[in-house]
PDB file of C-alpha atoms in Angstrom:
ATOM      1  CA  UNK G 259     -12.046 -94.515 -35.755  1.00 54.00           C
ATOM      2  CA  UNK G 260     -13.327 -93.271 -32.386  1.00 57.00           C
ATOM      3  CA  UNK G 261      -9.767 -92.538 -31.288  1.00 56.00           C
ATOM      4  CA  UNK G 262      -9.063 -90.440 -34.382  1.00 58.00           C
ATOM      5  CA  UNK G 263     -12.338 -88.528 -33.969  1.00 56.00           C
ATOM      6  CA  UNK G 264     -11.628 -87.794 -30.307  1.00 56.00           C
ATOM      7  CA  UNK G 265      -8.045 -86.673 -31.121  1.00 57.00           C
ATOM      8  CA  UNK G 266      -9.255 -84.258 -33.797  1.00 56.00           C
ATOM      9  CA  UNK G 267     -11.941 -82.959 -31.402  1.00 58.00           C
ATOM     10  CA  UNK G 268      -9.294 -82.407 -28.706  1.00 58.00           C
ATOM     11  CA  UNK G 269      -7.010 -80.624 -31.204  1.00 59.00           C
ATOM     12  CA  UNK G 270      -9.879 -78.359 -32.298  1.00 59.00           C
ATOM     13  CA  UNK G 271     -10.660 -77.523 -28.652  1.00 61.00           C
ATOM     14  CA  UNK G 272      -6.955 -76.767 -27.968  1.00 60.00           C
ATOM     15  CA  UNK G 273      -6.849 -74.451 -30.984  1.00 58.00           C
ATOM     16  CA  UNK G 274      -9.907 -72.595 -29.656  1.00 60.00           C
ATOM     17  CA  UNK G 275      -8.311 -72.277 -26.235  1.00 58.00           C
ATOM     18  CA  UNK G 276      -4.930 -71.102 -27.554  1.00 63.00           C
ATOM     19  CA  UNK G 277      -6.452 -68.527 -29.897  1.00 67.00           C
ATOM     20  CA  UNK G 278      -6.401 -65.138 -28.296  1.00 69.00           C
ATOM     21  CA  UNK G 279      -7.516 -61.781 -29.499  1.00 75.00           C
ATOM     22  CA  UNK G 280      -5.834 -58.508 -28.717  1.00 74.00           C
ATOM     23  CA  UNK G 281      -7.345 -56.673 -25.791  1.00 82.00           C
ATOM     24  CA  UNK G 282      -6.455 -53.299 -27.301  1.00 85.00           C
ATOM     25  CA  UNK G 283      -6.352 -52.608 -31.021  1.00 83.00           C
ATOM     26  CA  UNK G 284      -3.195 -50.688 -31.893  1.00 82.00           C
ATOM     27  CA  UNK G 285      -3.187 -48.332 -34.823  1.00 85.00           C
ATOM     28  CA  UNK G 286      -0.122 -48.049 -36.994  1.00 84.00           C
ATOM     29  CA  UNK G 287       1.505 -44.693 -36.375  1.00 82.00           C
ATOM     30  CA  UNK G 288       3.879 -42.787 -38.585  1.00 81.00           C
ATOM     31  CA  UNK G 289       7.225 -42.215 -36.901  1.00 80.00           C
ATOM     32  CA  UNK G 290       9.674 -39.470 -37.706  1.00 80.00           C
ATOM     33  CA  UNK G 291      13.447 -39.772 -37.347  1.00 81.00           C
ATOM     34  CA  UNK G 292      14.074 -36.128 -38.195  1.00 81.00           C
ATOM     35  CA  UNK G 293      16.022 -37.256 -41.252  1.00 88.00           C
ATOM     36  CA  UNK G 294      13.165 -36.978 -43.758  1.00 90.00           C
ATOM     37  CA  UNK G 295      14.201 -33.486 -44.916  1.00 91.00           C
ATOM     38  CA  UNK G 296      17.878 -34.404 -45.330  1.00 95.00           C
ATOM     39  CA  UNK G 297      20.076 -35.877 -48.041  1.00 96.00           C
ATOM     40  CA  UNK G 298      22.444 -38.680 -47.050  1.00 96.00           C
ATOM     41  CA  UNK G 299      26.034 -37.803 -47.982  1.00 97.00           C
ATOM     42  CA  UNK G 300      27.625 -40.775 -46.202  1.00 97.00           C
ATOM     43  CA  UNK G 301      26.355 -43.876 -44.387  1.00 97.00           C
ATOM     44  CA  UNK G 302      28.317 -46.839 -43.060  1.00 97.00           C
ATOM     45  CA  UNK G 303      28.383 -49.175 -40.064  1.00 97.00           C
ATOM     46  CA  UNK G 304      30.848 -48.161 -37.343  1.00 97.00           C
ATOM     47  CA  UNK G 305      31.685 -48.434 -33.650  1.00 97.00           C
ATOM     48  CA  UNK G 306      31.423 -45.132 -31.798  1.00 97.00           C
ATOM     49  CA  UNK G 307      33.124 -44.386 -28.470  1.00 97.00           C
ATOM     50  CA  UNK G 308      32.950 -41.272 -26.287  1.00 96.00           C
ATOM     51  CA  UNK G 309      35.525 -40.155 -23.738  1.00 95.00           C
ATOM     52  CA  UNK G 310      34.005 -40.064 -20.280  1.00 91.00           C
ATOM     53  CA  UNK G 311      33.991 -41.142 -16.666  1.00 89.00           C
ATOM     54  CA  UNK G 312      33.931 -44.908 -16.208  1.00 85.00           C
ATOM     55  CA  UNK G 313      34.615 -47.442 -13.458  1.00 87.00           C
ATOM     56  CA  UNK G 314      38.365 -46.972 -13.908  1.00 87.00           C
ATOM     57  CA  UNK G 315      38.367 -43.180 -14.222  1.00 90.00           C
ATOM     58  CA  UNK G 316      38.356 -41.372 -17.543  1.00 94.00           C
ATOM     59  CA  UNK G 317      38.225 -43.812 -20.458  1.00 94.00           C
ATOM     60  CA  UNK G 318      36.725 -44.508 -23.892  1.00 94.00           C
ATOM     61  CA  UNK G 319      33.163 -45.750 -23.410  1.00 94.00           C
ATOM     62  CA  UNK G 320      31.327 -47.576 -26.184  1.00 95.00           C
ATOM     63  CA  UNK G 321      28.307 -45.556 -27.324  1.00 95.00           C
ATOM     64  CA  UNK G 322      27.174 -48.200 -29.764  1.00 95.00           C
ATOM     65  CA  UNK G 323      27.580 -50.060 -33.008  1.00 97.00           C
ATOM     66  CA  UNK G 324      25.439 -48.918 -35.912  1.00 97.00           C
ATOM     67  CA  UNK G 325      25.150 -46.644 -38.911  1.00 97.00           C
ATOM     68  CA  UNK G 326      26.922 -43.305 -38.858  1.00 97.00           C
ATOM     69  CA  UNK G 327      25.409 -40.822 -41.297  1.00 97.00           C
ATOM     70  CA  UNK G 328      26.467 -37.454 -42.593  1.00 98.00           C
ATOM     71  CA  UNK G 329      23.261 -35.627 -43.517  1.00 97.00           C
ATOM     72  CA  UNK G 330      22.641 -32.352 -45.358  1.00 96.00           C
ATOM     73  CA  UNK G 331      19.374 -30.496 -44.791  1.00 95.00           C
ATOM     74  CA  UNK G 332      17.610 -29.846 -48.104  1.00 94.00           C
ATOM     75  CA  UNK G 333      16.623 -26.257 -47.249  1.00 93.00           C
ATOM     76  CA  UNK G 334      19.166 -24.861 -44.772  1.00 93.00           C
ATOM     77  CA  UNK G 335      22.120 -26.843 -46.205  1.00 94.00           C
ATOM     78  CA  UNK G 336      23.389 -27.426 -42.646  1.00 95.00           C
ATOM     79  CA  UNK G 337      25.300 -30.678 -42.359  1.00 96.00           C
ATOM     80  CA  UNK G 338      25.309 -32.909 -39.297  1.00 97.00           C
ATOM     81  CA  UNK G 339      26.647 -36.237 -38.132  1.00 97.00           C
ATOM     82  CA  UNK G 340      24.211 -38.761 -36.664  1.00 97.00           C
ATOM     83  CA  UNK G 341      25.096 -42.193 -35.260  1.00 97.00           C
ATOM     84  CA  UNK G 342      22.285 -44.573 -34.301  1.00 95.00           C
ATOM     85  CA  UNK G 343      22.687 -47.838 -32.421  1.00 95.00           C
ATOM     86  CA  UNK G 344      21.671 -50.960 -34.294  1.00 94.00           C
ATOM     87  CA  UNK G 345      18.297 -52.556 -33.519  1.00 92.00           C
ATOM     88  CA  UNK G 346      17.128 -49.955 -30.969  1.00 92.00           C
ATOM     89  CA  UNK G 347      18.036 -46.968 -33.206  1.00 91.00           C
ATOM     90  CA  UNK G 348      18.862 -44.806 -30.188  1.00 93.00           C
ATOM     91  CA  UNK G 349      20.910 -41.749 -31.144  1.00 95.00           C
ATOM     92  CA  UNK G 350      24.499 -42.080 -29.903  1.00 95.00           C
ATOM     93  CA  UNK G 351      25.858 -38.892 -31.527  1.00 96.00           C
ATOM     94  CA  UNK G 352      24.189 -35.881 -33.130  1.00 96.00           C
ATOM     95  CA  UNK G 353      26.118 -32.722 -33.924  1.00 96.00           C
ATOM     96  CA  UNK G 354      26.694 -30.169 -36.647  1.00 96.00           C
ATOM     97  CA  UNK G 355      29.850 -30.516 -38.705  1.00 97.00           C
ATOM     98  CA  UNK G 356      31.655 -27.203 -38.269  1.00 95.00           C
ATOM     99  CA  UNK G 357      35.060 -25.972 -39.449  1.00 96.00           C
ATOM    100  CA  UNK G 358      36.544 -25.916 -35.937  1.00 96.00           C
ATOM    101  CA  UNK G 359      36.334 -29.731 -35.605  1.00 97.00           C
ATOM    102  CA  UNK G 360      39.723 -31.369 -36.151  1.00 97.00           C
ATOM    103  CA  UNK G 361      39.824 -35.021 -37.214  1.00 97.00           C
ATOM    104  CA  UNK G 362      42.760 -36.868 -35.642  1.00 95.00           C
ATOM    105  CA  UNK G 363      44.135 -40.334 -36.442  1.00 95.00           C
ATOM    106  CA  UNK G 364      44.883 -41.875 -33.005  1.00 91.00           C
ATOM    107  CA  UNK G 365      48.165 -43.785 -32.625  1.00 87.00           C
ATOM    108  CA  UNK G 366      48.571 -44.256 -36.382  1.00 83.00           C
ATOM    109  CA  UNK G 367      45.404 -46.388 -36.654  1.00 90.00           C
ATOM    110  CA  UNK G 368      44.140 -45.867 -40.190  1.00 94.00           C
ATOM    111  CA  UNK G 369      40.719 -47.396 -39.373  1.00 95.00           C
ATOM    112  CA  UNK G 370      39.942 -44.875 -36.598  1.00 96.00           C
ATOM    113  CA  UNK G 371      39.338 -41.141 -36.229  1.00 97.00           C
ATOM    114  CA  UNK G 372      38.878 -38.927 -33.194  1.00 97.00           C
ATOM    115  CA  UNK G 373      37.382 -35.426 -32.789  1.00 97.00           C
ATOM    116  CA  UNK G 374      35.754 -33.059 -30.310  1.00 97.00           C
ATOM    117  CA  UNK G 375      32.310 -31.564 -31.009  1.00 96.00           C
ATOM    118  CA  UNK G 376      29.307 -29.991 -29.293  1.00 95.00           C
ATOM    119  CA  UNK G 377      26.957 -32.989 -29.155  1.00 95.00           C
ATOM    120  CA  UNK G 378      23.217 -32.925 -28.450  1.00 93.00           C
ATOM    121  CA  UNK G 379      22.421 -36.662 -28.574  1.00 92.00           C
ATOM    122  CA  UNK G 380      21.654 -36.868 -24.839  1.00 89.00           C
ATOM    123  CA  UNK G 381      19.237 -34.240 -23.567  1.00 87.00           C
ATOM    124  CA  UNK G 382      20.729 -34.376 -20.070  1.00 87.00           C
ATOM    125  CA  UNK G 383      24.371 -34.317 -21.237  1.00 87.00           C
ATOM    126  CA  UNK G 384      24.743 -31.823 -24.080  1.00 90.00           C
ATOM    127  CA  UNK G 385      28.089 -30.137 -24.524  1.00 92.00           C
ATOM    128  CA  UNK G 386      31.589 -30.680 -25.817  1.00 95.00           C
ATOM    129  CA  UNK G 387      32.489 -34.362 -26.103  1.00 96.00           C
ATOM    130  CA  UNK G 388      35.433 -36.265 -27.504  1.00 97.00           C
ATOM    131  CA  UNK G 389      34.509 -39.041 -29.949  1.00 97.00           C
ATOM    132  CA  UNK G 390      36.364 -41.985 -31.448  1.00 97.00           C
ATOM    133  CA  UNK G 391      34.956 -43.834 -34.445  1.00 97.00           C
ATOM    134  CA  UNK G 392      36.200 -47.119 -35.834  1.00 97.00           C
ATOM    135  CA  UNK G 393      35.371 -48.513 -39.248  1.00 97.00           C
ATOM    136  CA  UNK G 394      36.127 -51.992 -40.532  1.00 96.00           C
ATOM    137  CA  UNK G 395      38.570 -50.782 -43.196  1.00 96.00           C
ATOM    138  CA  UNK G 396      40.968 -47.884 -43.723  1.00 96.00           C
ATOM    139  CA  UNK G 397      39.268 -47.185 -47.072  1.00 97.00           C
ATOM    140  CA  UNK G 398      35.913 -46.550 -45.381  1.00 97.00           C
ATOM    141  CA  UNK G 399      37.652 -44.300 -42.852  1.00 97.00           C
ATOM    142  CA  UNK G 400      39.265 -42.318 -45.687  1.00 97.00           C
ATOM    143  CA  UNK G 401      35.879 -41.903 -47.410  1.00 98.00           C
ATOM    144  CA  UNK G 402      34.292 -40.723 -44.136  1.00 98.00           C
ATOM    145  CA  UNK G 403      37.116 -38.209 -43.674  1.00 97.00           C
ATOM    146  CA  UNK G 404      36.754 -36.933 -47.265  1.00 97.00           C
ATOM    147  CA  UNK G 405      32.986 -36.337 -46.884  1.00 97.00           C
ATOM    148  CA  UNK G 406      33.428 -34.854 -43.370  1.00 97.00           C
ATOM    149  CA  UNK G 407      36.069 -32.360 -44.578  1.00 97.00           C
ATOM    150  CA  UNK G 408      33.965 -31.454 -47.642  1.00 96.00           C
ATOM    151  CA  UNK G 409      31.100 -30.716 -45.226  1.00 96.00           C
ATOM    152  CA  UNK G 410      33.374 -28.425 -43.203  1.00 95.00           C
ATOM    153  CA  UNK G 411      34.345 -26.493 -46.343  1.00 94.00           C
ATOM    154  CA  UNK G 412      30.696 -26.253 -47.357  1.00 93.00           C
ATOM    155  CA  UNK G 413      29.849 -24.813 -43.933  1.00 90.00           C
ATOM    156  CA  UNK G 414      32.290 -21.993 -44.519  1.00 86.00           C
ATOM    157  CA  UNK G 415      31.136 -21.308 -48.068  1.00 83.00           C
ATOM    158  CA  UNK G 416      27.459 -21.556 -47.131  1.00 75.00           C
ATOM    159  CA  UNK G 417      26.612 -24.064 -49.851  1.00 63.00           C
ATOM    160  CA  UNK G 418      26.309 -27.719 -50.667  1.00 58.00           C
ATOM    161  CA  UNK G 419      28.754 -30.323 -49.383  1.00 58.00           C
ATOM    162  CA  UNK G 420      29.362 -31.781 -52.808  1.00 48.00           C
ATOM    163  CA  UNK G 421      33.128 -32.146 -53.288  1.00 41.00           C
ATOM    164  CA  UNK G 422      33.095 -29.987 -56.449  1.00 38.00           C
ATOM    165  CA  UNK G 423      31.400 -27.101 -54.599  1.00 38.00           C
ATOM    166  CA  UNK G 424      33.733 -27.316 -51.596  1.00 36.00           C
ATOM    167  CA  UNK G 425      36.823 -27.393 -53.822  1.00 34.00           C
ATOM    168  CA  UNK G 426      35.701 -24.279 -55.720  1.00 33.00           C
ATOM    169  CA  UNK G 427      35.709 -22.068 -52.597  1.00 33.00           C
ATOM    170  CA  UNK G 428      38.635 -19.625 -52.546  1.00 32.00           C
ATOM    171  CA  UNK G 429      40.422 -18.195 -49.525  1.00 29.00           C
ATOM    172  CA  UNK G 430      38.719 -14.818 -50.109  1.00 32.00           C
ATOM    173  CA  UNK G 431      35.321 -16.544 -50.131  1.00 31.00           C
ATOM    174  CA  UNK G 432      36.030 -18.171 -46.778  1.00 29.00           C
ATOM    175  CA  UNK G 433      37.467 -15.193 -44.861  1.00 29.00           C
ATOM    176  CA  UNK G 434      34.290 -13.109 -44.304  1.00 30.00           C
ATOM    177  CA  UNK G 435      32.160 -16.114 -43.347  1.00 33.00           C
ATOM    178  CA  UNK G 436      34.409 -17.287 -40.490  1.00 35.00           C
ATOM    179  CA  UNK G 437      32.928 -14.640 -38.178  1.00 38.00           C
ATOM    180  CA  UNK G 438      29.439 -15.736 -39.207  1.00 36.00           C
ATOM    181  CA  UNK G 439      30.287 -19.373 -38.408  1.00 38.00           C
ATOM    182  CA  UNK G 440      31.541 -18.404 -34.943  1.00 40.00           C
ATOM    183  CA  UNK G 441      28.428 -16.283 -34.373  1.00 42.00           C
ATOM    184  CA  UNK G 442      26.115 -19.167 -35.355  1.00 41.00           C
ATOM    185  CA  UNK G 443      27.946 -21.537 -33.013  1.00 40.00           C
ATOM    186  CA  UNK G 444      27.721 -19.004 -30.167  1.00 42.00           C
ATOM    187  CA  UNK G 445      23.959 -18.625 -30.806  1.00 43.00           C
ATOM    188  CA  UNK G 446      23.550 -22.422 -30.734  1.00 39.00           C
ATOM    189  CA  UNK G 447      25.434 -22.682 -27.418  1.00 42.00           C
ATOM    190  CA  UNK G 448      23.442 -19.800 -25.903  1.00 43.00           C
ATOM    191  CA  UNK G 449      20.122 -21.367 -26.954  1.00 42.00           C
ATOM    192  CA  UNK G 450      21.107 -24.741 -25.439  1.00 39.00           C
ATOM    193  CA  UNK G 451      22.109 -23.195 -22.097  1.00 44.00           C
ATOM    194  CA  UNK G 452      18.691 -21.539 -21.586  1.00 43.00           C
TER     195      UNK G 452
END
């Protein structure tokens, strides 16, 4: 009985010793991703690469694996692409979807797309970058392309990226807004260079 009593006393002492209280009390803080005022038009897991200088010269460099989203702002109706790395949620790509971006299928790979866009994901490396995205299936890639191209049409028509709205835009509707689109892009580039 003495052995059991001394063991339970030792265990109680060990529990007291191993209990520790926080030195600083941390308050829970609200965090903002910048996506709160946007509607999600597309979201899916993908690998994103960016063309750049590597150990062996110019090559495709992995930016990360994570969710790629196509987001439409609720007020301005501007549509952008955002890719965040899994777990750390660091932004790997962040750019507006504009009509001058051309989606290309590299080497006949139906699960991949490539494009060039003015990216602002890295504060110290903003500018034109070439991207390559890879989805698990060709069907997901086709859906991404459909939503991306609808967003481009919506940019020209100045409205929502819903497929029905983008399809209703006529050639006459698009012609006068092309100059406006180029002007907006020029303003964006000028503001970034300052």
